[in-house]
Amino acid sequence: KNQVEQSPQSLIILEGKNCTLQCNYTVSPFSNLRWYKQDTGRGPVSLTIMTFSENTKSNGRYTATLDADTKQSSLHITASQLSDSASYICVVITYGNNRLAFGKGNQVVVIP
Amino acid sequence: DVKVTQSSRYLVKRTGEKVFLECVQDMDHENMFWYRQDPGLGLRLIYFSYDVKMKEKGDIPEGYSVSREKKERFSLILESASTNQTSMYLCASNDRPGLVLNEQFFGPGTRLTVL
């Protein structure tokens, strides 16, 4: 069973609208959580990094939230643009080692 | 800016060929990683290296080997390529744990097709 589950698997939204992507994890002990954006045919690029004590982190129109008690995170995209079309990958890092648990990604398509 | 480069963006090889995928990082990072990414499976760790000449198996090392002769370079080797190794291969690097938040910086990927 995957330790990081993301939903929805894919999403189509109109340009200018908002959307929220979900990430639930079972990884323990928790160190930090990242959201990466991966454009088609490219490597992932980090959007946000959150540690146990952080509840929210913003990067421009991207806002990530973390509830370490319920082991849930979300990524909110505000006023979506065509360039937001990408896969968004949730990654959870276990405390004490350098291993990452990857979600399978949320595929977002923004249409005009 | 951290720069992780991979030798090829696209590669087509035949079954049984020996394949070398090269990765170079310019930030003096201690750790380097090789992943493969397949639809519906996400990223899976093949091998990683904490130091020159050091290597550790990841989750799916079968059919692969690695080489780290210099700190900045990490090579992935497919000794005898097979069709089930057709995939996107991603290299990443980061600093030693404890010094930073372990963010991994990824290269652009190599799309390998084995015919």
PDB file of C-alpha atoms in Angstrom, chain B residues 37-103:
ATOM      1  CA  GLN B  37       9.004   7.307 -13.139  1.00  0.00           C
ATOM      2  CA  ASP B  38       6.217   5.320 -14.754  1.00  0.00           C
ATOM      3  CA  PRO B  39       2.565   6.241 -15.312  1.00  0.00           C
ATOM      4  CA  GLY B  40       0.401   5.201 -12.396  1.00  0.00           C
ATOM      5  CA  LEU B  41       3.403   4.279 -10.259  1.00  0.00           C
ATOM      6  CA  GLY B  42       5.023   7.581  -9.455  1.00  0.00           C
ATOM      7  CA  LEU B  43       8.717   7.919  -8.711  1.00  0.00           C
ATOM      8  CA  ARG B  44      10.618   4.896  -7.452  1.00  0.00           C
ATOM      9  CA  LEU B  45      14.127   4.960  -6.068  1.00  0.00           C
ATOM     10  CA  ILE B  46      16.647   2.764  -7.901  1.00  0.00           C
ATOM     11  CA  TYR B  47      19.957   3.626  -6.219  1.00  0.00           C
ATOM     12  CA  PHE B  48      21.468   6.426  -4.216  1.00  0.00           C
ATOM     13  CA  SER B  49      24.917   7.497  -3.125  1.00  0.00           C
ATOM     14  CA  TYR B  50      26.022   9.328   0.022  1.00  0.00           C
ATOM     15  CA  ASP B  51      29.609   9.840  -1.027  1.00  0.00           C
ATOM     16  CA  VAL B  52      32.139   9.126  -3.718  1.00  0.00           C
ATOM     17  CA  LYS B  53      32.429   5.399  -4.381  1.00  0.00           C
ATOM     18  CA  MET B  54      29.502   4.745  -2.033  1.00  0.00           C
ATOM     19  CA  LYS B  55      26.215   3.335  -3.211  1.00  0.00           C
ATOM     20  CA  GLU B  56      23.055   2.018  -1.618  1.00  0.00           C
ATOM     21  CA  LYS B  57      20.212   0.065  -3.163  1.00  0.00           C
ATOM     22  CA  GLY B  58      16.877   1.744  -3.359  1.00  0.00           C
ATOM     23  CA  ASP B  59      13.512   0.073  -3.789  1.00  0.00           C
ATOM     24  CA  ILE B  60      13.992  -1.361  -7.285  1.00  0.00           C
ATOM     25  CA  PRO B  61      17.717  -1.973  -7.961  1.00  0.00           C
ATOM     26  CA  GLU B  62      17.316  -5.174  -9.988  1.00  0.00           C
ATOM     27  CA  GLY B  63      18.751  -4.857 -13.480  1.00  0.00           C
ATOM     28  CA  TYR B  64      20.666  -1.674 -12.647  1.00  0.00           C
ATOM     29  CA  SER B  65      24.047  -0.689 -11.283  1.00  0.00           C
ATOM     30  CA  VAL B  66      25.600   2.690 -10.500  1.00  0.00           C
ATOM     31  CA  SER B  67      28.974   4.361 -10.377  1.00  0.00           C
ATOM     32  CA  ARG B  68      30.122   7.418  -8.438  1.00  0.00           C
ATOM     33  CA  GLU B  69      33.797   8.049  -9.148  1.00  0.00           C
ATOM     34  CA  LYS B  70      33.559  11.813  -8.656  1.00  0.00           C
ATOM     35  CA  LYS B  71      31.410  13.804  -6.264  1.00  0.00           C
ATOM     36  CA  GLU B  72      29.577  15.681  -8.988  1.00  0.00           C
ATOM     37  CA  ARG B  73      28.813  12.717 -11.235  1.00  0.00           C
ATOM     38  CA  PHE B  74      26.497   9.752 -10.717  1.00  0.00           C
ATOM     39  CA  SER B  75      25.990   7.206 -13.474  1.00  0.00           C
ATOM     40  CA  LEU B  76      23.199   4.681 -13.872  1.00  0.00           C
ATOM     41  CA  ILE B  77      24.058   1.561 -15.842  1.00  0.00           C
ATOM     42  CA  LEU B  78      21.705  -0.899 -17.452  1.00  0.00           C
ATOM     43  CA  GLU B  79      23.944  -3.921 -18.018  1.00  0.00           C
ATOM     44  CA  SER B  80      21.567  -5.545 -20.510  1.00  0.00           C
ATOM     45  CA  ALA B  81      18.620  -3.363 -21.344  1.00  0.00           C
ATOM     46  CA  SER B  82      15.175  -4.928 -21.436  1.00  0.00           C
ATOM     47  CA  THR B  83      11.850  -3.604 -22.683  1.00  0.00           C
ATOM     48  CA  ASN B  84      10.497  -3.323 -19.138  1.00  0.00           C
ATOM     49  CA  GLN B  85      13.189  -0.738 -18.462  1.00  0.00           C
ATOM     50  CA  THR B  86      11.516   1.672 -20.847  1.00  0.00           C
ATOM     51  CA  SER B  87      10.796   4.613 -18.580  1.00  0.00           C
ATOM     52  CA  MET B  88      11.581   8.184 -17.581  1.00  0.00           C
ATOM     53  CA  TYR B  89      14.775   8.278 -15.494  1.00  0.00           C
ATOM     54  CA  LEU B  90      15.298  11.158 -13.101  1.00  0.00           C
ATOM     55  CA  CYS B  91      18.477  12.083 -11.277  1.00  0.00           C
ATOM     56  CA  ALA B  92      18.430  14.194  -8.104  1.00  0.00           C
ATOM     57  CA  SER B  93      20.877  15.550  -5.566  1.00  0.00           C
ATOM     58  CA  ASN B  94      20.843  17.172  -2.135  1.00  0.00           C
ATOM     59  CA  ASP B  95      23.054  18.050   0.776  1.00  0.00           C
ATOM     60  CA  ARG B  96      23.882  15.791   3.697  1.00  0.00           C
ATOM     61  CA  PRO B  97      20.945  15.316   6.114  1.00  0.00           C
ATOM     62  CA  GLY B  98      20.829  17.692   9.052  1.00  0.00           C
ATOM     63  CA  LEU B  99      22.353  20.609   7.262  1.00  0.00           C
ATOM     64  CA  VAL B 100      19.341  21.542   5.190  1.00  0.00           C
ATOM     65  CA  LEU B 101      15.749  20.414   4.895  1.00  0.00           C
ATOM     66  CA  ASN B 102      16.791  17.695   2.499  1.00  0.00           C
ATOM     67  CA  GLU B 103      15.167  19.201  -0.547  1.00  0.00           C
TER      68      GLU B 103
END
